[in-house]
Short mmCIF file of C-alpha atoms in Angstrom, two decimals:
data_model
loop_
_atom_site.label_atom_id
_atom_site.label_comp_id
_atom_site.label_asym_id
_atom_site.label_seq_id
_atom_site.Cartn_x
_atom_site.Cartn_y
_atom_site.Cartn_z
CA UNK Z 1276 69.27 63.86 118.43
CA UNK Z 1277 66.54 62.00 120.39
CA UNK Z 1278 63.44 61.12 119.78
CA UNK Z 1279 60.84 64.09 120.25
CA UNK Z 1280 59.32 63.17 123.85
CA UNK Z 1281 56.04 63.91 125.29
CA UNK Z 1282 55.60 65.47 128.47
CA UNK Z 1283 53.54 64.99 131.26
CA UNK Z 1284 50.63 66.79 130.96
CA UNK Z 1285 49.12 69.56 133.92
CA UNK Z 1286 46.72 72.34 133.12
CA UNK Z 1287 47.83 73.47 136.83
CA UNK Z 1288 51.46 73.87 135.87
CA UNK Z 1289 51.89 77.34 134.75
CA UNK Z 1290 55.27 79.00 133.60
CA UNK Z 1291 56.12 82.73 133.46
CA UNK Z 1292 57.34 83.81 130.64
CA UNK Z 1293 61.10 84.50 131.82
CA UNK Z 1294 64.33 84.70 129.27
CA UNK Z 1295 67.58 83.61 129.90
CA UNK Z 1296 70.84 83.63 127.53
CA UNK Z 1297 74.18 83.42 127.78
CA UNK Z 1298 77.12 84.55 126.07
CA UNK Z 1299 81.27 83.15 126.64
CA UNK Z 1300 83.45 85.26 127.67
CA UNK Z 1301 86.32 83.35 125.82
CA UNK Z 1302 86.83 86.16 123.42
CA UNK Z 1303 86.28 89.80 122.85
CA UNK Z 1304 83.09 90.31 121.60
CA UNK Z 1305 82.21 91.33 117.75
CA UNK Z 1306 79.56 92.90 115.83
CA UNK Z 1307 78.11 89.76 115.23
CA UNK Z 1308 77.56 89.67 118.86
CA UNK Z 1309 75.91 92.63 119.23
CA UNK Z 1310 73.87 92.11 116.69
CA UNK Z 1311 72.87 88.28 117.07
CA UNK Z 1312 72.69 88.96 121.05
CA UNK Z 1313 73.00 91.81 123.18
CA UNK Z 1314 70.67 94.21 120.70
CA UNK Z 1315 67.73 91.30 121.13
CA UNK Z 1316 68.65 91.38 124.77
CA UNK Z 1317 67.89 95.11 124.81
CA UNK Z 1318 64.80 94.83 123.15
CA UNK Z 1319 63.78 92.06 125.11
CA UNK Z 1320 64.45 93.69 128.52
CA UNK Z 1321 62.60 97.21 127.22
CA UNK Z 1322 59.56 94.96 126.61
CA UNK Z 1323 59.34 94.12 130.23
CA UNK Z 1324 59.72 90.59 130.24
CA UNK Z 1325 61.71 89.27 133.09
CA UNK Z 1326 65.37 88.72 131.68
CA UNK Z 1327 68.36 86.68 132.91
CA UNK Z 1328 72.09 87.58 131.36
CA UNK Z 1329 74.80 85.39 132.06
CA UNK Z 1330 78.39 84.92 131.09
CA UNK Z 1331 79.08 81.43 131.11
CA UNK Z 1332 82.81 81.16 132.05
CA UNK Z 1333 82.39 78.16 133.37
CA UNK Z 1334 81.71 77.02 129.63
CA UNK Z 1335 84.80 78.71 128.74
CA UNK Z 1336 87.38 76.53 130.46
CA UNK Z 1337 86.18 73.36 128.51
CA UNK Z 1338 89.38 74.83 126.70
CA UNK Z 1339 92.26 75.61 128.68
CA UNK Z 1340 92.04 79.99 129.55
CA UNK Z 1341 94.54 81.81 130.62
CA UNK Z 1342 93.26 83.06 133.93
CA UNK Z 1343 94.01 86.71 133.87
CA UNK Z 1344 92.60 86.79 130.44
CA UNK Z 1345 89.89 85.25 131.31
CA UNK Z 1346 89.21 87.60 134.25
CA UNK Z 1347 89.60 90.75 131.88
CA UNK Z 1348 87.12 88.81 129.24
CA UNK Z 1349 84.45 88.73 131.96
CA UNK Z 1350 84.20 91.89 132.88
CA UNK Z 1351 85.08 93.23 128.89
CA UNK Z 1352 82.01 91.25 128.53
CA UNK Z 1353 79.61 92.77 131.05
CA UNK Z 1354 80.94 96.18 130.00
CA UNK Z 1355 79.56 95.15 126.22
CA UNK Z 1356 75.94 94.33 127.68
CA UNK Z 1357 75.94 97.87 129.78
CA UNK Z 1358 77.25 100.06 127.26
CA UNK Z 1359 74.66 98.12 124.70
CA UNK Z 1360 72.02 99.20 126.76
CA UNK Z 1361 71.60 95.87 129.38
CA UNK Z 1362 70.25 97.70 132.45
CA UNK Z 1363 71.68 95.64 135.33
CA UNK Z 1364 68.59 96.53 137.76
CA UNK Z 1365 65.84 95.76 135.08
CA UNK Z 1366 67.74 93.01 134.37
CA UNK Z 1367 69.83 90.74 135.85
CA UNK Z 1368 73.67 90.35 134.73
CA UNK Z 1369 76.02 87.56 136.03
CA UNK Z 1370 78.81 85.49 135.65
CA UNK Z 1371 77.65 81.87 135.70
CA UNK Z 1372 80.60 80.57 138.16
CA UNK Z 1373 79.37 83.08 141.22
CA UNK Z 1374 76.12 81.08 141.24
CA UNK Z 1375 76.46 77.50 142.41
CA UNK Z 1376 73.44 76.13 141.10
CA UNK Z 1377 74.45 75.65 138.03
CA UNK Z 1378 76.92 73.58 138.01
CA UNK Z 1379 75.18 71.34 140.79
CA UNK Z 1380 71.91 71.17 138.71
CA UNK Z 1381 74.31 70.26 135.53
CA UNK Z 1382 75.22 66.90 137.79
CA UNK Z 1383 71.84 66.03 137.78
CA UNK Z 1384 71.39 66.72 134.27
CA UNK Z 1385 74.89 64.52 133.68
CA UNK Z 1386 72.69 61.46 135.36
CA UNK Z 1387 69.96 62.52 133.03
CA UNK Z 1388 71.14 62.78 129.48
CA UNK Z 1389 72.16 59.92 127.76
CA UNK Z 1390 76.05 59.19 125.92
CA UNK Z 1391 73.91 59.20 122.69
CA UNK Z 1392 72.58 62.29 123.20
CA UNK Z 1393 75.71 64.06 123.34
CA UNK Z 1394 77.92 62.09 120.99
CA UNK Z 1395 75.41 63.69 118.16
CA UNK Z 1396 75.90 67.27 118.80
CA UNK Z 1397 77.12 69.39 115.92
CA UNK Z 1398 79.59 71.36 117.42
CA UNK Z 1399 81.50 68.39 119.34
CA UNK Z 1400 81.40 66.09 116.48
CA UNK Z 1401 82.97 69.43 114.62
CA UNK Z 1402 85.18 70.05 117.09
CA UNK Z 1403 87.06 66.66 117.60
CA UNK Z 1404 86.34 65.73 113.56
CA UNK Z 1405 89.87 64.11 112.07
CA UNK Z 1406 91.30 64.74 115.91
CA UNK Z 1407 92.28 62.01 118.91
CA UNK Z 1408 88.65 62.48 120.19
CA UNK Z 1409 90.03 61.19 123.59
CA UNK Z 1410 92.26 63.96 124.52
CA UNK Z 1411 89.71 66.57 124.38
CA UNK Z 1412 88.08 67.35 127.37
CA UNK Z 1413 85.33 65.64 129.65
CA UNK Z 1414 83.80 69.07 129.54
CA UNK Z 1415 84.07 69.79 125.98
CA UNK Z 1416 81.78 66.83 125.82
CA UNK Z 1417 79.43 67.35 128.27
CA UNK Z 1418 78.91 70.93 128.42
CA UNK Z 1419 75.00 70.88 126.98
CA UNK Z 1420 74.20 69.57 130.23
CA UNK Z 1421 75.55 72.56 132.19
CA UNK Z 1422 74.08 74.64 128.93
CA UNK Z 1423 70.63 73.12 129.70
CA UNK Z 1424 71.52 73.51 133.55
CA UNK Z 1425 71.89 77.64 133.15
CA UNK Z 1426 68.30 77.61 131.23
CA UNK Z 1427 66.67 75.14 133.66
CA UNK Z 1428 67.99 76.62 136.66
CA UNK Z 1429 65.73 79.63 136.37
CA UNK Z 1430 62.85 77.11 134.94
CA UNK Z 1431 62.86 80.00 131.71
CA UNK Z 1432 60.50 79.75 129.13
CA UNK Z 1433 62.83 81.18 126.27
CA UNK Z 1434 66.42 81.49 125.05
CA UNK Z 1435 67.26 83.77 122.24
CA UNK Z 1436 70.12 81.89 120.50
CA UNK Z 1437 72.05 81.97 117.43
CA UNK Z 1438 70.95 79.18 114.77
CA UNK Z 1439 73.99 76.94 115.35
CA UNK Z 1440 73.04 76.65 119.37
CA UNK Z 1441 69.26 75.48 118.38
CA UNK Z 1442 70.53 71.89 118.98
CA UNK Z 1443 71.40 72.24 122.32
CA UNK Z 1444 68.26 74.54 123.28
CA UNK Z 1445 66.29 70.92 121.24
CA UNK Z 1446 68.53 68.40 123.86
CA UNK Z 1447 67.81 71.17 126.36
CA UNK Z 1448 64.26 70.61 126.11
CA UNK Z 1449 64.71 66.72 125.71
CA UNK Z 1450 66.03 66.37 129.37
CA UNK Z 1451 63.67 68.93 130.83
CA UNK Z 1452 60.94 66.43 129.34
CA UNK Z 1453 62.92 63.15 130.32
CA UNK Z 1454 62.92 64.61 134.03
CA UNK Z 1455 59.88 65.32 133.93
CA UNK Z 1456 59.08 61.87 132.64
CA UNK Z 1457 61.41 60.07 135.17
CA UNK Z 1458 59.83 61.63 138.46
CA UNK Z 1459 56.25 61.42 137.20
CA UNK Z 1460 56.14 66.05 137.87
CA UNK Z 1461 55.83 69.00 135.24
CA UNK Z 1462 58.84 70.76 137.19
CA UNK Z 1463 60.50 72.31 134.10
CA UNK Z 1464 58.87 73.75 131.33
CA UNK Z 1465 59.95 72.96 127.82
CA UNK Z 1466 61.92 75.91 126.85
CA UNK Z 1467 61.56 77.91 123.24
CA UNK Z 1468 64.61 79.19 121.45
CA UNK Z 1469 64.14 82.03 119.65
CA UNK Z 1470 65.83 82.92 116.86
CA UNK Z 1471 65.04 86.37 115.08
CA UNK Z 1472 65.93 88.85 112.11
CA UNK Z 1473 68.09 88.94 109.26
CA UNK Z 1474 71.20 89.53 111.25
CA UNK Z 1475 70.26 86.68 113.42
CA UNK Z 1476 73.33 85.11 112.14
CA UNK Z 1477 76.49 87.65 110.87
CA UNK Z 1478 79.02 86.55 108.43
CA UNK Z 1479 82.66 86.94 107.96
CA UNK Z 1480 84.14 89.97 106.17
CA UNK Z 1481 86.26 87.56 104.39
CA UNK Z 1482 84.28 85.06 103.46
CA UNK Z 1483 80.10 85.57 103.29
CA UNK Z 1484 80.09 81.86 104.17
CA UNK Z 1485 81.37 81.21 107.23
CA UNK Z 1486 80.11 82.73 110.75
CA UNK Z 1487 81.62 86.25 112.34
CA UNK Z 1488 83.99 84.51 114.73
CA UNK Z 1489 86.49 85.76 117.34
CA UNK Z 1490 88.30 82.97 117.03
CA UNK Z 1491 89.45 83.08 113.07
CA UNK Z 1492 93.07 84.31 112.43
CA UNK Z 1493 92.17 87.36 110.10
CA UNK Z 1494 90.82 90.37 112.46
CA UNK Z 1495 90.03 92.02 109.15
CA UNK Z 1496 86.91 88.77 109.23
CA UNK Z 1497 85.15 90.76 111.82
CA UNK Z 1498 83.84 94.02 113.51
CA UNK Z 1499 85.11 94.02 117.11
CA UNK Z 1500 83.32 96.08 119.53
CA UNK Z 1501 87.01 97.87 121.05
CA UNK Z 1502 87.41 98.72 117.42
CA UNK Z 1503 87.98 102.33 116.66
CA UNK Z 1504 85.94 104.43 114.00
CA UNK Z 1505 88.90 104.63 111.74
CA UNK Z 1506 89.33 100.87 111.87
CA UNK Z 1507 85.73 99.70 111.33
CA UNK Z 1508 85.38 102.67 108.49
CA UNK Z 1509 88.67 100.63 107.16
CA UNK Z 1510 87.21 97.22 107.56
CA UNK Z 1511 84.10 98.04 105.49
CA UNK Z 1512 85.78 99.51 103.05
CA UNK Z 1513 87.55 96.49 102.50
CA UNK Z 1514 85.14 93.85 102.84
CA UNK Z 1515 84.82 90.56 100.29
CA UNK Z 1516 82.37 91.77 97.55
CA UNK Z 1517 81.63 90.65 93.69
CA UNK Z 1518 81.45 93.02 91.00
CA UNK Z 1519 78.03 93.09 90.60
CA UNK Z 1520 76.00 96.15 91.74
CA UNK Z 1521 72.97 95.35 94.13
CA UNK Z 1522 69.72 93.75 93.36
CA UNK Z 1523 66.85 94.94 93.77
CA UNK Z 1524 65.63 91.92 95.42
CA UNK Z 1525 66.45 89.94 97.71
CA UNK Z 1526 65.96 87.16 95.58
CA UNK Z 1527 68.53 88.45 93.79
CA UNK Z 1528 71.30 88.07 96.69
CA UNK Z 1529 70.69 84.01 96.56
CA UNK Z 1530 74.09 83.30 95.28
CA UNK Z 1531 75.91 86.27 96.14
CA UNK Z 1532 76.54 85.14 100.45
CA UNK Z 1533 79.18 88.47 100.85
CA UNK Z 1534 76.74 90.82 99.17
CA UNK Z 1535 74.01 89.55 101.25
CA UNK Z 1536 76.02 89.71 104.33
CA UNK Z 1537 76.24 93.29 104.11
CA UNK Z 1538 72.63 93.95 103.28
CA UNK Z 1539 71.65 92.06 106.27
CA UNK Z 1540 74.20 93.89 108.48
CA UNK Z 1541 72.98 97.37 107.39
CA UNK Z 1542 69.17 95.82 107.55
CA UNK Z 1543 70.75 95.26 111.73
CA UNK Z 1544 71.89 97.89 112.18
CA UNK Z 1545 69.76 100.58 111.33
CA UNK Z 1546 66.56 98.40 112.73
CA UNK Z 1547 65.01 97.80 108.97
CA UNK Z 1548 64.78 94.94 106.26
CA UNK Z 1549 66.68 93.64 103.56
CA UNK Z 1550 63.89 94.71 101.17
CA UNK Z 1551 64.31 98.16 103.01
CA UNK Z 1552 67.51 98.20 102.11
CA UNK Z 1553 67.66 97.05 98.82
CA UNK Z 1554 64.63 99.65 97.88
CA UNK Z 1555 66.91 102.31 99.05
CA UNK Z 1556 70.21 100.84 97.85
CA UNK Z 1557 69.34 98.32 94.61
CA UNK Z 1558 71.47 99.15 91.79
CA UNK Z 1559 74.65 100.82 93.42
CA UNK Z 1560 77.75 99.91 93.51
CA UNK Z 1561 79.73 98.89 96.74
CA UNK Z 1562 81.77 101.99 96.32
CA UNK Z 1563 78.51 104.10 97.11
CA UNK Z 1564 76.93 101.20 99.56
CA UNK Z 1565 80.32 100.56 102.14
CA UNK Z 1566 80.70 103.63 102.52
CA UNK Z 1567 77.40 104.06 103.55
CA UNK Z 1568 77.61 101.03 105.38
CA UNK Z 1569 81.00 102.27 107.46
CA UNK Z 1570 78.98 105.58 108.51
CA UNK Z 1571 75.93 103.91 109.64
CA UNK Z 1572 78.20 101.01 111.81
CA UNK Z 1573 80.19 103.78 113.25
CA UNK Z 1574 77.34 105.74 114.75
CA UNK Z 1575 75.78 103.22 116.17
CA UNK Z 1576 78.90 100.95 117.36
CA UNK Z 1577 81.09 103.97 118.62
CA UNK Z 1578 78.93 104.80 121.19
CA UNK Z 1579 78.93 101.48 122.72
CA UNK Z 1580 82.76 101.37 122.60
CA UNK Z 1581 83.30 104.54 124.55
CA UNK Z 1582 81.21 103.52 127.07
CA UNK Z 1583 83.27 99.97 127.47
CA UNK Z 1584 86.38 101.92 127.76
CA UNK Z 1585 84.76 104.10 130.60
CA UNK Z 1586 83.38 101.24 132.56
CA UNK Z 1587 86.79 99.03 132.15
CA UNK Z 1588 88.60 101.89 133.76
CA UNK Z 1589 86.65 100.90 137.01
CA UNK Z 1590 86.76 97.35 137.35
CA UNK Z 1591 85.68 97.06 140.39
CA UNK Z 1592 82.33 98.96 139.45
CA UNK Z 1593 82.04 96.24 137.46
CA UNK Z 1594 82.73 93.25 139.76
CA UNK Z 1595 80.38 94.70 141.58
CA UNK Z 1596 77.07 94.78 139.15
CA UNK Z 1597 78.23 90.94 138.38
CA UNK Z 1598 78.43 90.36 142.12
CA UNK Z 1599 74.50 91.85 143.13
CA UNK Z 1600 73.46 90.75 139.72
CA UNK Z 1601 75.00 87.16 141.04
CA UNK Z 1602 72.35 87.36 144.64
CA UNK Z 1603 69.27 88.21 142.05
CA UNK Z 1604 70.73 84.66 140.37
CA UNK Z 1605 70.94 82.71 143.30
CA UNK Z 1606 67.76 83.72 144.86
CA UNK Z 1607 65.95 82.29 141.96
CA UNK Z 1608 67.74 79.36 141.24
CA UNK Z 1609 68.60 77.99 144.84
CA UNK Z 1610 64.90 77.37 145.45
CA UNK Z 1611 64.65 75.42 142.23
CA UNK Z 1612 67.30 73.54 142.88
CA UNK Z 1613 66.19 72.59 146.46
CA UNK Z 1614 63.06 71.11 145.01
CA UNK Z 1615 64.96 69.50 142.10
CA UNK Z 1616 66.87 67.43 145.46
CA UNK Z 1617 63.66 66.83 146.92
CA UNK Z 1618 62.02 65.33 143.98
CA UNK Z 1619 65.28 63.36 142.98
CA UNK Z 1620 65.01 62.08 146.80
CA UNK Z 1621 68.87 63.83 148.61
CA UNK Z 1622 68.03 63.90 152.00
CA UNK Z 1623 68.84 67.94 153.13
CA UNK Z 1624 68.72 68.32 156.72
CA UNK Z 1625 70.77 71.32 156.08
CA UNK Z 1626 69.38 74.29 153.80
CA UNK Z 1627 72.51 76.44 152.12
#
């Protein structure tokens, strides 16, 4: 990464507080999503701070998507925000490719950011590690800058994000500060990412080490939100564990990544701690605390799952929310971008 920058400095300049997070619709979404995302999203929104959802399929095809796939991902997607409690007219819930801006403010950001700068993010060095860098995609590679470009856009003040997207919300902040440097304005604030609770980050079933992922090979790794009651009850249940019975500490879940997993999932899910839960669980076995576990995902998760399958029966219902939810976008981020031309010096003789 870069060089922390300093930016120019204007007691005038003033920034709303105003959230805005994204989520790809590349996959179908798990209970790591709804845990790491869309239940901060709800709790964001019910505080009354002004909130900006977006499915980022233009992220997405930085990998080749099948198109109909993708199209049924989308709106799966929205449906998962809804039925989680996203209230499309307290906030506002998009897909990113409906609003131009974004990708036009991302070529700006392209002229911006610097080769270095994107050569040393994580997940592209991870991605093409041991591969032929050079077939992967231009925008596998440059996709931050449209990242920072969907945060910018809408000149928000904080992202919640998962702990393994902090380095592009830091590289976000680096060119909001370098183009802020380069035109001598305070035009974009420096955006926060905030990261929050023990479930912040959930783990595979499989293996307490590695992230919940849509993408790994063994469904039985995750909780997906179409999942049935009988199938998450059957997932639990069959969870990586040790033999050891819980602490009751959570110092005592240091070495033990599967048992803590589940403790923080619980902790998630039912809105408490892992101390809470270890003062109410420490000392029983898993065959008392999966169980327990199952029930308590179930009630809360099968909810959310019937109400997906309603909305997905009316597609166009949903098309719809993404389309108004799309105008709300694009009245807030065509302005921005206007000035971002003026500053930059495009001569626009005609407004679109």
């Amino acid at each position: 990464m870069s060089a922390p920058m300093s930016a120019p400095t204007d007691a005038a300049v003033t920034f709303p507080t105003r959230i805005f997070s994204g989520i790809q619709p590349s996959g179908g979404l798990t209970l790591g999503n709804y845990l790491g995302a869309l239940k901060r999203f709800v709790e964001k929104q019910d505080q009354g701070i002004e909130t900006i959802y977006c499915l980022v399929d233009m992220h997405a095809i930085t990998v080749w998507q099948d198109p109909e796939r993708l199209r049924h991902q989308t709106r799966e997607a929205a449906a998962a925000f809804i039925a989680a409690g996203i209230d499309p007219k307290r906030s506002i819930l998009f897909n990113q490719s409906q609003v131009g801006a974004h990708a036009e403010l991302a070529w700006i950001f392209n002229c911006i950011a610097r080769m270095g700068w994107m050569g040393r993010m994580t997940q592209w060095k991870d991605k093409t590690a041991g591969k032929n860098a050079e077939a992967q995609s231009l925008g596998l590679f440059a996709y931050p800058a449209l990242m920072a470009a969907d945060i910018l856009v809408y000149r928000a003040t904080h992202v919640p994000v998962g702990e393994d997207q902090k380095q592009h919300i830091e590289l976000t902040r680096d060119i909001a500060i370098k183009f802020n440097n380069d035109y001598g304005v305070n035009f974009f604030p420096v955006a926060e990412p905030v990261i929050e609770g023990a479930a912040a980050r959930v783990m595979s079933l499989r293996d307490g080490t590695k992230k919940m992922s849509k993408s790994d090979p063994s469904d039985q790794s995750r909780i997906n939100l179409t999942d049935d009651a009988d199938t998450i009850a059957k997932k639990f249940r069959k969870a990586k564990t040790d033999p050891e019975p819980l602490p009751d500490t959570v110092e005592g879940l240091a070495d033990r990544p599967e048992a803590r997993n589940l403790v923080n999932i619980y902790a998630g899910l039912s809105g408490t701690t892992a101390p809470e839960v270890l003062a109410q669980y420490g000392g029983a076995q898993f065959g008392t605390f999966k169980p327990a576990l199952a029930d308590l995902a179930v009630s809360v998760l099968s909810p959310i799952t019937t109400e997906m399958n309603r909305l997905m029966a009316d597609p166009a219902e949903i098309d719809r929310i993404l389309g108004d939810g799309a105008d709300r976008a694009d009245a807030i981020a065509r302005p921005v971008l206007e000035e971002v031309y003026d500053i930059v010096g495009m001569v626009r003789s005609r407004r679109r």
